[in-house]
Amino acid sequence: MSMLSPIFIRVSEIWRQWDLLVSRNILYTLKSIGWDVDPISPATKDYIAVESPTFLISNLLFYIVIIGFGRARIRRTQRKQDLQNGSPGWVHFFVIIHNIFLILLSLYMCCGCILEARKNKYHLWGNEYKQSEVEMAKYIYIFYISKIYEFVDTFIMLLKGNIKQISFLHVYHHATISFIWWMITRKAPGGDAYFSAALNSWVHVCMYTYYLSAALLGKNKHVRKKYLWWGKYLTQLQILQFVLNLLQAMYCSAYSPYPKWISRLLFVYMLSLLVLFGQFYYTKHIALEKRKLR
């Protein structure tokens, strides 16, 4: 143990310097553009990865680097016929466990946010953040941490060699949503934030149920076509989610006591997702159906 102590001290010092560099610059930049995440909410200040953005930023950098190296390695070492052989059995088993876990976690977060909203007598929109609502803050925090864990979705795609699935939309959404929810968790983990967390959690219950079904059904095209016909409607549900969030952002920007800059950020962010998901939906469903009819 004594031999390892200098290593731990050195690593700790490196992390301290890195944390100081990252947190100072991130917090200064956010404040300079009007996204003031201070003061930190007392309901979440003692939770891991809330007070400082360094843990999240480090994970985001790791996420981007792994994607870059993973995509390059797949293109360099795997031929098309290799990808058709499928992934190892342990990857398939992990995918099943991963999806079951996220179905249960998403259901837990959705129900938790709704129950807390009812208990605190929330309106649909226009709810003030109150520091006393510590249980709601707990669910918002779990929701934020879940966004970091969902990076695993991308790592699974890399393990399976599905680099086509790792689109700009996929990476953009995973990377940005985690940072946005860090800011919300730090500044105002409650109030109007409940709506987006509950709605997104429910959409994820449906989404990961679809992924679990796909994993269990295997690659038989006839079986998948029979039982996974609702993929198109899942994308429509995601788009509906963004429309509702956009309407919420417009309402809250004008009438809610919730921090205005968060509502305005939500408005811009939802516009970007509507454009990207709309393009994805058109390419995968509408344009494809048009080609089939020719």
PDB file of C-alpha atoms in Angstrom:
ATOM      1  CA  MET A   1       0.000   0.000   0.000  1.00  0.00           C
ATOM      2  CA  SER A   2       2.865   2.352   0.805  1.00  0.00           C
ATOM      3  CA  MET A   3       4.286   1.844  -2.710  1.00  0.00           C
ATOM      4  CA  LEU A   4       0.959   2.860  -4.257  1.00  0.00           C
ATOM      5  CA  SER A   5       0.486   5.951  -2.103  1.00  0.00           C
ATOM      6  CA  PRO A   6       2.755   8.223  -4.223  1.00  0.00           C
ATOM      7  CA  ILE A   7       0.847   7.124  -7.337  1.00  0.00           C
ATOM      8  CA  PHE A   8      -2.517   7.941  -5.757  1.00  0.00           C
ATOM      9  CA  ILE A   9      -1.184  11.300  -4.591  1.00  0.00           C
ATOM     10  CA  ARG A  10       0.130  12.089  -8.070  1.00  0.00           C
ATOM     11  CA  VAL A  11      -3.115  11.043  -9.781  1.00  0.00           C
ATOM     12  CA  SER A  12      -5.117  13.048  -7.254  1.00  0.00           C
ATOM     13  CA  GLU A  13      -3.007  16.125  -7.925  1.00  0.00           C
ATOM     14  CA  ILE A  14      -3.389  15.735 -11.705  1.00  0.00           C
ATOM     15  CA  TRP A  15      -7.152  15.430 -11.313  1.00  0.00           C
ATOM     16  CA  ARG A  16      -7.255  18.474  -9.042  1.00  0.00           C
ATOM     17  CA  GLN A  17      -5.412  20.571 -11.628  1.00  0.00           C
ATOM     18  CA  TRP A  18      -7.601  19.242 -14.444  1.00  0.00           C
ATOM     19  CA  ASP A  19     -10.757  19.919 -12.407  1.00  0.00           C
ATOM     20  CA  LEU A  20      -9.621  23.463 -11.680  1.00  0.00           C
ATOM     21  CA  LEU A  21      -8.897  24.124 -15.365  1.00  0.00           C
ATOM     22  CA  VAL A  22     -12.149  22.661 -16.664  1.00  0.00           C
ATOM     23  CA  SER A  23     -14.546  23.990 -14.038  1.00  0.00           C
ATOM     24  CA  ARG A  24     -13.093  27.505 -14.089  1.00  0.00           C
ATOM     25  CA  ASN A  25     -13.361  27.810 -17.869  1.00  0.00           C
ATOM     26  CA  ILE A  26     -16.762  26.133 -18.214  1.00  0.00           C
ATOM     27  CA  LEU A  27     -18.384  28.169 -15.453  1.00  0.00           C
ATOM     28  CA  TYR A  28     -16.875  31.422 -16.763  1.00  0.00           C
ATOM     29  CA  THR A  29     -18.037  30.689 -20.321  1.00  0.00           C
ATOM     30  CA  LEU A  30     -21.564  29.802 -19.227  1.00  0.00           C
ATOM     31  CA  LYS A  31     -21.881  32.942 -17.151  1.00  0.00           C
ATOM     32  CA  SER A  32     -20.544  35.129 -19.971  1.00  0.00           C
ATOM     33  CA  ILE A  33     -23.269  33.910 -22.374  1.00  0.00           C
ATOM     34  CA  GLY A  34     -26.043  34.266 -19.812  1.00  0.00           C
ATOM     35  CA  TRP A  35     -26.337  30.613 -18.790  1.00  0.00           C
ATOM     36  CA  ASP A  36     -25.630  31.256 -15.127  1.00  0.00           C
ATOM     37  CA  VAL A  37     -25.598  27.949 -13.227  1.00  0.00           C
ATOM     38  CA  ASP A  38     -24.815  29.700  -9.936  1.00  0.00           C
ATOM     39  CA  PRO A  39     -25.769  29.502  -7.192  1.00  0.00           C
ATOM     40  CA  ILE A  40     -25.781  25.721  -7.044  1.00  0.00           C
ATOM     41  CA  SER A  41     -28.966  24.160  -5.719  1.00  0.00           C
ATOM     42  CA  PRO A  42     -28.594  23.005  -2.103  1.00  0.00           C
ATOM     43  CA  ALA A  43     -30.723  19.968  -3.007  1.00  0.00           C
ATOM     44  CA  THR A  44     -28.031  18.579  -5.347  1.00  0.00           C
ATOM     45  CA  LYS A  45     -24.791  20.272  -4.266  1.00  0.00           C
ATOM     46  CA  ASP A  46     -23.562  17.176  -2.399  1.00  0.00           C
ATOM     47  CA  TYR A  47     -24.332  14.741  -5.226  1.00  0.00           C
ATOM     48  CA  ILE A  48     -21.466  13.350  -7.286  1.00  0.00           C
ATOM     49  CA  ALA A  49     -20.706  15.125 -10.602  1.00  0.00           C
ATOM     50  CA  VAL A  50     -22.944  18.146  -9.965  1.00  0.00           C
ATOM     51  CA  GLU A  51     -20.911  20.943  -8.418  1.00  0.00           C
ATOM     52  CA  SER A  52     -18.093  20.606 -10.950  1.00  0.00           C
ATOM     53  CA  PRO A  53     -18.591  19.854 -14.664  1.00  0.00           C
ATOM     54  CA  THR A  54     -15.241  18.037 -14.868  1.00  0.00           C
ATOM     55  CA  PHE A  55     -16.592  14.510 -14.449  1.00  0.00           C
ATOM     56  CA  LEU A  56     -19.101  15.068 -17.251  1.00  0.00           C
ATOM     57  CA  ILE A  57     -16.637  16.836 -19.549  1.00  0.00           C
ATOM     58  CA  SER A  58     -14.075  14.060 -19.020  1.00  0.00           C
ATOM     59  CA  ASN A  59     -16.696  11.472 -19.937  1.00  0.00           C
ATOM     60  CA  LEU A  60     -17.709  13.472 -23.003  1.00  0.00           C
ATOM     61  CA  LEU A  61     -14.096  13.663 -24.184  1.00  0.00           C
ATOM     62  CA  PHE A  62     -13.687   9.922 -23.574  1.00  0.00           C
ATOM     63  CA  TYR A  63     -16.939   9.315 -25.480  1.00  0.00           C
ATOM     64  CA  ILE A  64     -15.792  11.277 -28.535  1.00  0.00           C
ATOM     65  CA  VAL A  65     -12.317   9.678 -28.529  1.00  0.00           C
ATOM     66  CA  ILE A  66     -13.750   6.153 -28.285  1.00  0.00           C
ATOM     67  CA  ILE A  67     -16.115   6.863 -31.173  1.00  0.00           C
ATOM     68  CA  GLY A  68     -13.240   8.168 -33.296  1.00  0.00           C
ATOM     69  CA  PHE A  69     -10.933   5.243 -32.584  1.00  0.00           C
ATOM     70  CA  GLY A  70     -13.761   2.717 -32.783  1.00  0.00           C
ATOM     71  CA  ARG A  71     -14.997   3.880 -36.171  1.00  0.00           C
ATOM     72  CA  ALA A  72     -11.455   3.961 -37.548  1.00  0.00           C
ATOM     73  CA  ARG A  73     -10.696   0.469 -36.259  1.00  0.00           C
ATOM     74  CA  ILE A  74     -13.888  -1.020 -37.708  1.00  0.00           C
ATOM     75  CA  ARG A  75     -13.232   0.515 -41.111  1.00  0.00           C
ATOM     76  CA  ARG A  76      -9.622  -0.636 -41.060  1.00  0.00           C
ATOM     77  CA  THR A  77      -9.927  -4.191 -39.766  1.00  0.00           C
ATOM     78  CA  GLN A  78     -13.393  -5.463 -40.620  1.00  0.00           C
ATOM     79  CA  ARG A  79     -14.728  -6.346 -44.034  1.00  0.00           C
ATOM     80  CA  LYS A  80     -18.399  -6.424 -44.895  1.00  0.00           C
ATOM     81  CA  GLN A  81     -18.651 -10.204 -44.543  1.00  0.00           C
ATOM     82  CA  ASP A  82     -17.086  -9.998 -41.078  1.00  0.00           C
ATOM     83  CA  LEU A  83     -19.843  -7.667 -39.914  1.00  0.00           C
ATOM     84  CA  GLN A  84     -22.452 -10.138 -41.127  1.00  0.00           C
ATOM     85  CA  ASN A  85     -21.080 -12.846 -38.848  1.00  0.00           C
ATOM     86  CA  GLY A  86     -22.570 -11.025 -35.872  1.00  0.00           C
ATOM     87  CA  SER A  87     -21.121  -9.978 -32.554  1.00  0.00           C
ATOM     88  CA  PRO A  88     -19.900 -12.345 -29.803  1.00  0.00           C
ATOM     89  CA  GLY A  89     -22.499 -14.010 -27.578  1.00  0.00           C
ATOM     90  CA  TRP A  90     -21.501 -11.971 -24.525  1.00  0.00           C
ATOM     91  CA  VAL A  91     -22.305  -8.755 -26.407  1.00  0.00           C
ATOM     92  CA  HIS A  92     -25.790 -10.039 -27.218  1.00  0.00           C
ATOM     93  CA  PHE A  93     -26.337 -10.970 -23.563  1.00  0.00           C
ATOM     94  CA  PHE A  94     -25.097  -7.560 -22.415  1.00  0.00           C
ATOM     95  CA  VAL A  95     -27.440  -5.806 -24.874  1.00  0.00           C
ATOM     96  CA  ILE A  96     -30.412  -7.631 -23.359  1.00  0.00           C
ATOM     97  CA  ILE A  97     -29.402  -6.766 -19.777  1.00  0.00           C
ATOM     98  CA  HIS A  98     -28.620  -3.159 -20.775  1.00  0.00           C
ATOM     99  CA  ASN A  99     -32.040  -2.667 -22.353  1.00  0.00           C
ATOM    100  CA  ILE A 100     -33.925  -4.282 -19.465  1.00  0.00           C
ATOM    101  CA  PHE A 101     -32.045  -2.045 -17.025  1.00  0.00           C
ATOM    102  CA  LEU A 102     -32.882   1.116 -18.975  1.00  0.00           C
ATOM    103  CA  ILE A 103     -36.551   0.134 -19.358  1.00  0.00           C
ATOM    104  CA  LEU A 104     -36.865  -0.276 -15.585  1.00  0.00           C
ATOM    105  CA  LEU A 105     -34.807   2.837 -14.804  1.00  0.00           C
ATOM    106  CA  SER A 106     -36.771   4.973 -17.272  1.00  0.00           C
ATOM    107  CA  LEU A 107     -40.076   3.743 -15.835  1.00  0.00           C
ATOM    108  CA  TYR A 108     -38.826   4.508 -12.324  1.00  0.00           C
ATOM    109  CA  MET A 109     -37.816   8.069 -13.308  1.00  0.00           C
ATOM    110  CA  CYS A 110     -41.038   8.719 -15.222  1.00  0.00           C
ATOM    111  CA  CYS A 111     -43.296   7.566 -12.379  1.00  0.00           C
ATOM    112  CA  GLY A 112     -41.140   9.311  -9.775  1.00  0.00           C
ATOM    113  CA  CYS A 113     -41.294  12.685 -11.532  1.00  0.00           C
ATOM    114  CA  ILE A 114     -45.059  12.428 -12.085  1.00  0.00           C
ATOM    115  CA  LEU A 115     -45.790  11.381  -8.492  1.00  0.00           C
ATOM    116  CA  GLU A 116     -43.623  14.193  -7.105  1.00  0.00           C
ATOM    117  CA  ALA A 117     -45.292  16.692  -9.448  1.00  0.00           C
ATOM    118  CA  ARG A 118     -48.715  15.593  -8.185  1.00  0.00           C
ATOM    119  CA  LYS A 119     -47.578  15.740  -4.570  1.00  0.00           C
ATOM    120  CA  ASN A 120     -46.246  19.285  -5.042  1.00  0.00           C
ATOM    121  CA  LYS A 121     -49.427  20.323  -6.897  1.00  0.00           C
ATOM    122  CA  TYR A 122     -47.664  21.263 -10.126  1.00  0.00           C
ATOM    123  CA  HIS A 123     -49.439  22.673 -13.138  1.00  0.00           C
ATOM    124  CA  LEU A 124     -48.665  21.093 -16.494  1.00  0.00           C
ATOM    125  CA  TRP A 125     -46.289  23.998 -17.248  1.00  0.00           C
ATOM    126  CA  GLY A 126     -45.326  27.175 -15.420  1.00  0.00           C
ATOM    127  CA  ASN A 127     -43.872  25.664 -12.245  1.00  0.00           C
ATOM    128  CA  GLU A 128     -41.369  27.431 -10.031  1.00  0.00           C
ATOM    129  CA  TYR A 129     -38.271  25.613  -8.816  1.00  0.00           C
ATOM    130  CA  LYS A 130     -38.309  25.280  -5.020  1.00  0.00           C
ATOM    131  CA  GLN A 131     -35.222  24.219  -3.090  1.00  0.00           C
ATOM    132  CA  SER A 132     -37.369  22.372  -0.553  1.00  0.00           C
ATOM    133  CA  GLU A 133     -38.463  19.788  -3.148  1.00  0.00           C
ATOM    134  CA  VAL A 134     -35.531  17.461  -2.533  1.00  0.00           C
ATOM    135  CA  GLU A 135     -37.266  14.299  -3.765  1.00  0.00           C
ATOM    136  CA  MET A 136     -37.931  15.842  -7.168  1.00  0.00           C
ATOM    137  CA  ALA A 137     -34.301  16.972  -7.242  1.00  0.00           C
ATOM    138  CA  LYS A 138     -33.249  13.366  -6.606  1.00  0.00           C
ATOM    139  CA  TYR A 139     -35.172  12.132  -9.653  1.00  0.00           C
ATOM    140  CA  ILE A 140     -33.759  14.932 -11.813  1.00  0.00           C
ATOM    141  CA  TYR A 141     -30.260  13.998 -10.658  1.00  0.00           C
ATOM    142  CA  ILE A 142     -30.799  10.317 -11.500  1.00  0.00           C
ATOM    143  CA  PHE A 143     -32.122  11.396 -14.899  1.00  0.00           C
ATOM    144  CA  TYR A 144     -28.957  13.436 -15.515  1.00  0.00           C
ATOM    145  CA  ILE A 145     -26.681  10.536 -14.519  1.00  0.00           C
ATOM    146  CA  SER A 146     -28.677   8.210 -16.769  1.00  0.00           C
ATOM    147  CA  LYS A 147     -27.725  10.394 -19.732  1.00  0.00           C
ATOM    148  CA  ILE A 148     -24.065   9.641 -19.059  1.00  0.00           C
ATOM    149  CA  TYR A 149     -24.773   5.928 -18.741  1.00  0.00           C
ATOM    150  CA  GLU A 150     -26.611   6.019 -22.083  1.00  0.00           C
ATOM    151  CA  PHE A 151     -23.240   6.571 -23.763  1.00  0.00           C
ATOM    152  CA  VAL A 152     -23.141   2.782 -23.537  1.00  0.00           C
ATOM    153  CA  ASP A 153     -25.681   2.715 -26.414  1.00  0.00           C
ATOM    154  CA  THR A 154     -22.935   3.981 -28.706  1.00  0.00           C
ATOM    155  CA  PHE A 155     -20.297   1.615 -27.328  1.00  0.00           C
ATOM    156  CA  ILE A 156     -22.650  -1.303 -28.057  1.00  0.00           C
ATOM    157  CA  MET A 157     -22.972  -0.121 -31.659  1.00  0.00           C
ATOM    158  CA  LEU A 158     -19.177  -0.080 -31.924  1.00  0.00           C
ATOM    159  CA  LEU A 159     -18.903  -3.585 -30.454  1.00  0.00           C
ATOM    160  CA  LYS A 160     -21.443  -4.815 -33.000  1.00  0.00           C
ATOM    161  CA  GLY A 161     -19.718  -2.974 -35.851  1.00  0.00           C
ATOM    162  CA  ASN A 162     -22.812  -0.870 -36.624  1.00  0.00           C
ATOM    163  CA  ILE A 163     -21.015   2.336 -37.507  1.00  0.00           C
ATOM    164  CA  LYS A 164     -23.864   3.486 -39.773  1.00  0.00           C
ATOM    165  CA  GLN A 165     -26.023   3.883 -36.677  1.00  0.00           C
ATOM    166  CA  ILE A 166     -23.486   6.263 -35.141  1.00  0.00           C
ATOM    167  CA  SER A 167     -24.733   9.238 -37.125  1.00  0.00           C
ATOM    168  CA  PHE A 168     -24.254  12.932 -36.424  1.00  0.00           C
ATOM    169  CA  LEU A 169     -27.761  12.964 -34.940  1.00  0.00           C
ATOM    170  CA  HIS A 170     -26.898  10.115 -32.560  1.00  0.00           C
ATOM    171  CA  VAL A 171     -23.639  11.630 -31.293  1.00  0.00           C
ATOM    172  CA  TYR A 172     -25.002  15.190 -31.149  1.00  0.00           C
ATOM    173  CA  HIS A 173     -28.022  14.139 -29.102  1.00  0.00           C
ATOM    174  CA  HIS A 174     -26.094  11.979 -26.628  1.00  0.00           C
ATOM    175  CA  ALA A 175     -23.344  14.550 -26.098  1.00  0.00           C
ATOM    176  CA  THR A 176     -25.487  17.664 -25.748  1.00  0.00           C
ATOM    177  CA  ILE A 177     -28.367  16.288 -23.674  1.00  0.00           C
ATOM    178  CA  SER A 178     -26.044  15.216 -20.865  1.00  0.00           C
ATOM    179  CA  PHE A 179     -24.523  18.707 -20.588  1.00  0.00           C
ATOM    180  CA  ILE A 180     -27.921  20.407 -20.626  1.00  0.00           C
ATOM    181  CA  TRP A 181     -29.151  18.203 -17.802  1.00  0.00           C
ATOM    182  CA  TRP A 182     -25.985  18.855 -15.816  1.00  0.00           C
ATOM    183  CA  MET A 183     -26.835  22.573 -15.932  1.00  0.00           C
ATOM    184  CA  ILE A 184     -30.447  21.907 -14.928  1.00  0.00           C
ATOM    185  CA  THR A 185     -29.404  19.584 -12.098  1.00  0.00           C
ATOM    186  CA  ARG A 186     -26.961  22.152 -10.796  1.00  0.00           C
ATOM    187  CA  LYS A 187     -29.189  25.208 -11.071  1.00  0.00           C
ATOM    188  CA  ALA A 188     -32.872  24.204 -10.854  1.00  0.00           C
ATOM    189  CA  PRO A 189     -33.544  20.453 -10.406  1.00  0.00           C
ATOM    190  CA  GLY A 190     -37.297  20.696 -10.196  1.00  0.00           C
ATOM    191  CA  GLY A 191     -40.149  22.924 -11.301  1.00  0.00           C
ATOM    192  CA  ASP A 192     -40.709  22.849 -15.051  1.00  0.00           C
ATOM    193  CA  ALA A 193     -37.803  20.430 -15.529  1.00  0.00           C
ATOM    194  CA  TYR A 194     -40.087  17.611 -14.361  1.00  0.00           C
ATOM    195  CA  PHE A 195     -42.059  17.643 -17.636  1.00  0.00           C
ATOM    196  CA  SER A 196     -39.117  16.989 -19.941  1.00  0.00           C
ATOM    197  CA  ALA A 197     -37.649  14.370 -17.593  1.00  0.00           C
ATOM    198  CA  ALA A 198     -40.930  12.476 -17.235  1.00  0.00           C
ATOM    199  CA  LEU A 199     -41.801  12.676 -20.933  1.00  0.00           C
ATOM    200  CA  ASN A 200     -38.348  11.646 -22.120  1.00  0.00           C
ATOM    201  CA  SER A 201     -38.265   8.795 -19.620  1.00  0.00           C
ATOM    202  CA  TRP A 202     -41.564   7.452 -20.959  1.00  0.00           C
ATOM    203  CA  VAL A 203     -40.313   7.699 -24.550  1.00  0.00           C
ATOM    204  CA  HIS A 204     -37.231   5.760 -23.446  1.00  0.00           C
ATOM    205  CA  VAL A 205     -39.412   3.036 -21.904  1.00  0.00           C
ATOM    206  CA  CYS A 206     -40.901   2.554 -25.376  1.00  0.00           C
ATOM    207  CA  MET A 207     -37.571   2.931 -27.173  1.00  0.00           C
ATOM    208  CA  TYR A 208     -35.628   0.431 -25.079  1.00  0.00           C
ATOM    209  CA  THR A 209     -38.561  -1.987 -25.227  1.00  0.00           C
ATOM    210  CA  TYR A 210     -38.189  -1.837 -29.008  1.00  0.00           C
ATOM    211  CA  TYR A 211     -34.424  -2.419 -28.771  1.00  0.00           C
ATOM    212  CA  LEU A 212     -34.951  -5.315 -26.354  1.00  0.00           C
ATOM    213  CA  SER A 213     -37.502  -6.876 -28.693  1.00  0.00           C
ATOM    214  CA  ALA A 214     -35.089  -6.528 -31.609  1.00  0.00           C
ATOM    215  CA  ALA A 215     -32.328  -8.222 -29.603  1.00  0.00           C
ATOM    216  CA  LEU A 216     -34.589 -11.106 -28.540  1.00  0.00           C
ATOM    217  CA  LEU A 217     -36.077 -11.670 -32.008  1.00  0.00           C
ATOM    218  CA  GLY A 218     -32.716 -12.085 -33.723  1.00  0.00           C
ATOM    219  CA  LYS A 219     -31.993 -11.323 -37.376  1.00  0.00           C
ATOM    220  CA  ASN A 220     -34.801 -13.225 -39.094  1.00  0.00           C
ATOM    221  CA  LYS A 221     -36.283 -10.591 -41.413  1.00  0.00           C
ATOM    222  CA  HIS A 222     -39.776 -12.103 -41.510  1.00  0.00           C
ATOM    223  CA  VAL A 223     -40.013 -12.340 -37.722  1.00  0.00           C
ATOM    224  CA  ARG A 224     -38.666  -8.808 -37.258  1.00  0.00           C
ATOM    225  CA  LYS A 225     -41.107  -7.435 -39.820  1.00  0.00           C
ATOM    226  CA  LYS A 226     -43.988  -9.147 -38.029  1.00  0.00           C
ATOM    227  CA  TYR A 227     -43.187  -7.903 -34.521  1.00  0.00           C
ATOM    228  CA  LEU A 228     -41.170  -4.709 -35.056  1.00  0.00           C
ATOM    229  CA  TRP A 229     -43.625  -2.965 -37.358  1.00  0.00           C
ATOM    230  CA  TRP A 230     -44.006  -0.146 -34.842  1.00  0.00           C
ATOM    231  CA  GLY A 231     -40.503   1.307 -35.332  1.00  0.00           C
ATOM    232  CA  LYS A 232     -41.970   4.026 -37.546  1.00  0.00           C
ATOM    233  CA  TYR A 233     -44.401   5.048 -34.822  1.00  0.00           C
ATOM    234  CA  LEU A 234     -41.620   5.097 -32.255  1.00  0.00           C
ATOM    235  CA  THR A 235     -39.861   7.789 -34.293  1.00  0.00           C
ATOM    236  CA  GLN A 236     -43.163   9.660 -34.534  1.00  0.00           C
ATOM    237  CA  LEU A 237     -43.447   9.485 -30.736  1.00  0.00           C
ATOM    238  CA  GLN A 238     -39.960  10.960 -30.412  1.00  0.00           C
ATOM    239  CA  ILE A 239     -40.879  13.806 -32.760  1.00  0.00           C
ATOM    240  CA  LEU A 240     -44.107  14.415 -30.808  1.00  0.00           C
ATOM    241  CA  GLN A 241     -41.979  14.652 -27.672  1.00  0.00           C
ATOM    242  CA  PHE A 242     -39.887  17.413 -29.225  1.00  0.00           C
ATOM    243  CA  VAL A 243     -42.996  19.286 -30.354  1.00  0.00           C
ATOM    244  CA  LEU A 244     -44.416  19.190 -26.815  1.00  0.00           C
ATOM    245  CA  ASN A 245     -41.073  20.320 -25.373  1.00  0.00           C
ATOM    246  CA  LEU A 246     -40.969  23.139 -27.929  1.00  0.00           C
ATOM    247  CA  LEU A 247     -44.448  24.299 -26.903  1.00  0.00           C
ATOM    248  CA  GLN A 248     -43.440  24.059 -23.253  1.00  0.00           C
ATOM    249  CA  ALA A 249     -40.342  26.156 -23.909  1.00  0.00           C
ATOM    250  CA  MET A 250     -42.413  28.841 -25.643  1.00  0.00           C
ATOM    251  CA  TYR A 251     -44.925  28.954 -22.791  1.00  0.00           C
ATOM    252  CA  CYS A 252     -42.328  28.926 -20.014  1.00  0.00           C
ATOM    253  CA  SER A 253     -40.195  31.592 -21.687  1.00  0.00           C
ATOM    254  CA  ALA A 254     -43.168  33.945 -21.441  1.00  0.00           C
ATOM    255  CA  TYR A 255     -45.086  32.916 -18.344  1.00  0.00           C
ATOM    256  CA  SER A 256     -43.104  30.629 -16.046  1.00  0.00           C
ATOM    257  CA  PRO A 257     -41.075  31.653 -12.962  1.00  0.00           C
ATOM    258  CA  TYR A 258     -38.598  28.908 -13.921  1.00  0.00           C
ATOM    259  CA  PRO A 259     -35.180  30.300 -15.059  1.00  0.00           C
ATOM    260  CA  LYS A 260     -35.795  31.951 -18.435  1.00  0.00           C
ATOM    261  CA  TRP A 261     -32.442  31.056 -19.962  1.00  0.00           C
ATOM    262  CA  ILE A 262     -33.162  27.335 -19.499  1.00  0.00           C
ATOM    263  CA  SER A 263     -36.534  27.678 -21.242  1.00  0.00           C
ATOM    264  CA  ARG A 264     -34.941  29.613 -24.118  1.00  0.00           C
ATOM    265  CA  LEU A 265     -32.179  27.027 -24.421  1.00  0.00           C
ATOM    266  CA  LEU A 266     -34.812  24.273 -24.495  1.00  0.00           C
ATOM    267  CA  PHE A 267     -36.582  26.090 -27.343  1.00  0.00           C
ATOM    268  CA  VAL A 268     -33.436  26.286 -29.508  1.00  0.00           C
ATOM    269  CA  TYR A 269     -32.399  22.737 -28.653  1.00  0.00           C
ATOM    270  CA  MET A 270     -35.817  21.295 -29.529  1.00  0.00           C
ATOM    271  CA  LEU A 271     -35.734  23.099 -32.870  1.00  0.00           C
ATOM    272  CA  SER A 272     -32.406  21.438 -33.682  1.00  0.00           C
ATOM    273  CA  LEU A 273     -33.733  17.994 -32.725  1.00  0.00           C
ATOM    274  CA  LEU A 274     -36.904  18.489 -34.745  1.00  0.00           C
ATOM    275  CA  VAL A 275     -34.842  19.306 -37.832  1.00  0.00           C
ATOM    276  CA  LEU A 276     -32.471  16.351 -37.353  1.00  0.00           C
ATOM    277  CA  PHE A 277     -35.125  13.795 -36.408  1.00  0.00           C
ATOM    278  CA  GLY A 278     -37.404  15.086 -39.144  1.00  0.00           C
ATOM    279  CA  GLN A 279     -34.639  14.519 -41.685  1.00  0.00           C
ATOM    280  CA  PHE A 280     -34.020  11.038 -40.254  1.00  0.00           C
ATOM    281  CA  TYR A 281     -37.727  10.180 -40.406  1.00  0.00           C
ATOM    282  CA  TYR A 282     -38.044  11.398 -43.989  1.00  0.00           C
ATOM    283  CA  THR A 283     -34.981   9.440 -45.152  1.00  0.00           C
ATOM    284  CA  LYS A 284     -35.822   6.189 -43.347  1.00  0.00           C
ATOM    285  CA  HIS A 285     -39.584   6.070 -43.832  1.00  0.00           C
ATOM    286  CA  ILE A 286     -41.082   8.524 -46.316  1.00  0.00           C
ATOM    287  CA  ALA A 287     -38.345   8.457 -48.974  1.00  0.00           C
ATOM    288  CA  LEU A 288     -37.979   4.668 -48.605  1.00  0.00           C
ATOM    289  CA  GLU A 289     -41.709   4.116 -49.111  1.00  0.00           C
ATOM    290  CA  LYS A 290     -41.655   6.361 -52.169  1.00  0.00           C
ATOM    291  CA  ARG A 291     -38.874   4.255 -53.714  1.00  0.00           C
ATOM    292  CA  LYS A 292     -40.834   1.052 -53.042  1.00  0.00           C
ATOM    293  CA  LEU A 293     -43.878   2.437 -54.863  1.00  0.00           C
ATOM    294  CA  ARG A 294     -41.912   3.151 -58.033  1.00  0.00           C
TER     295      ARG A 294
END
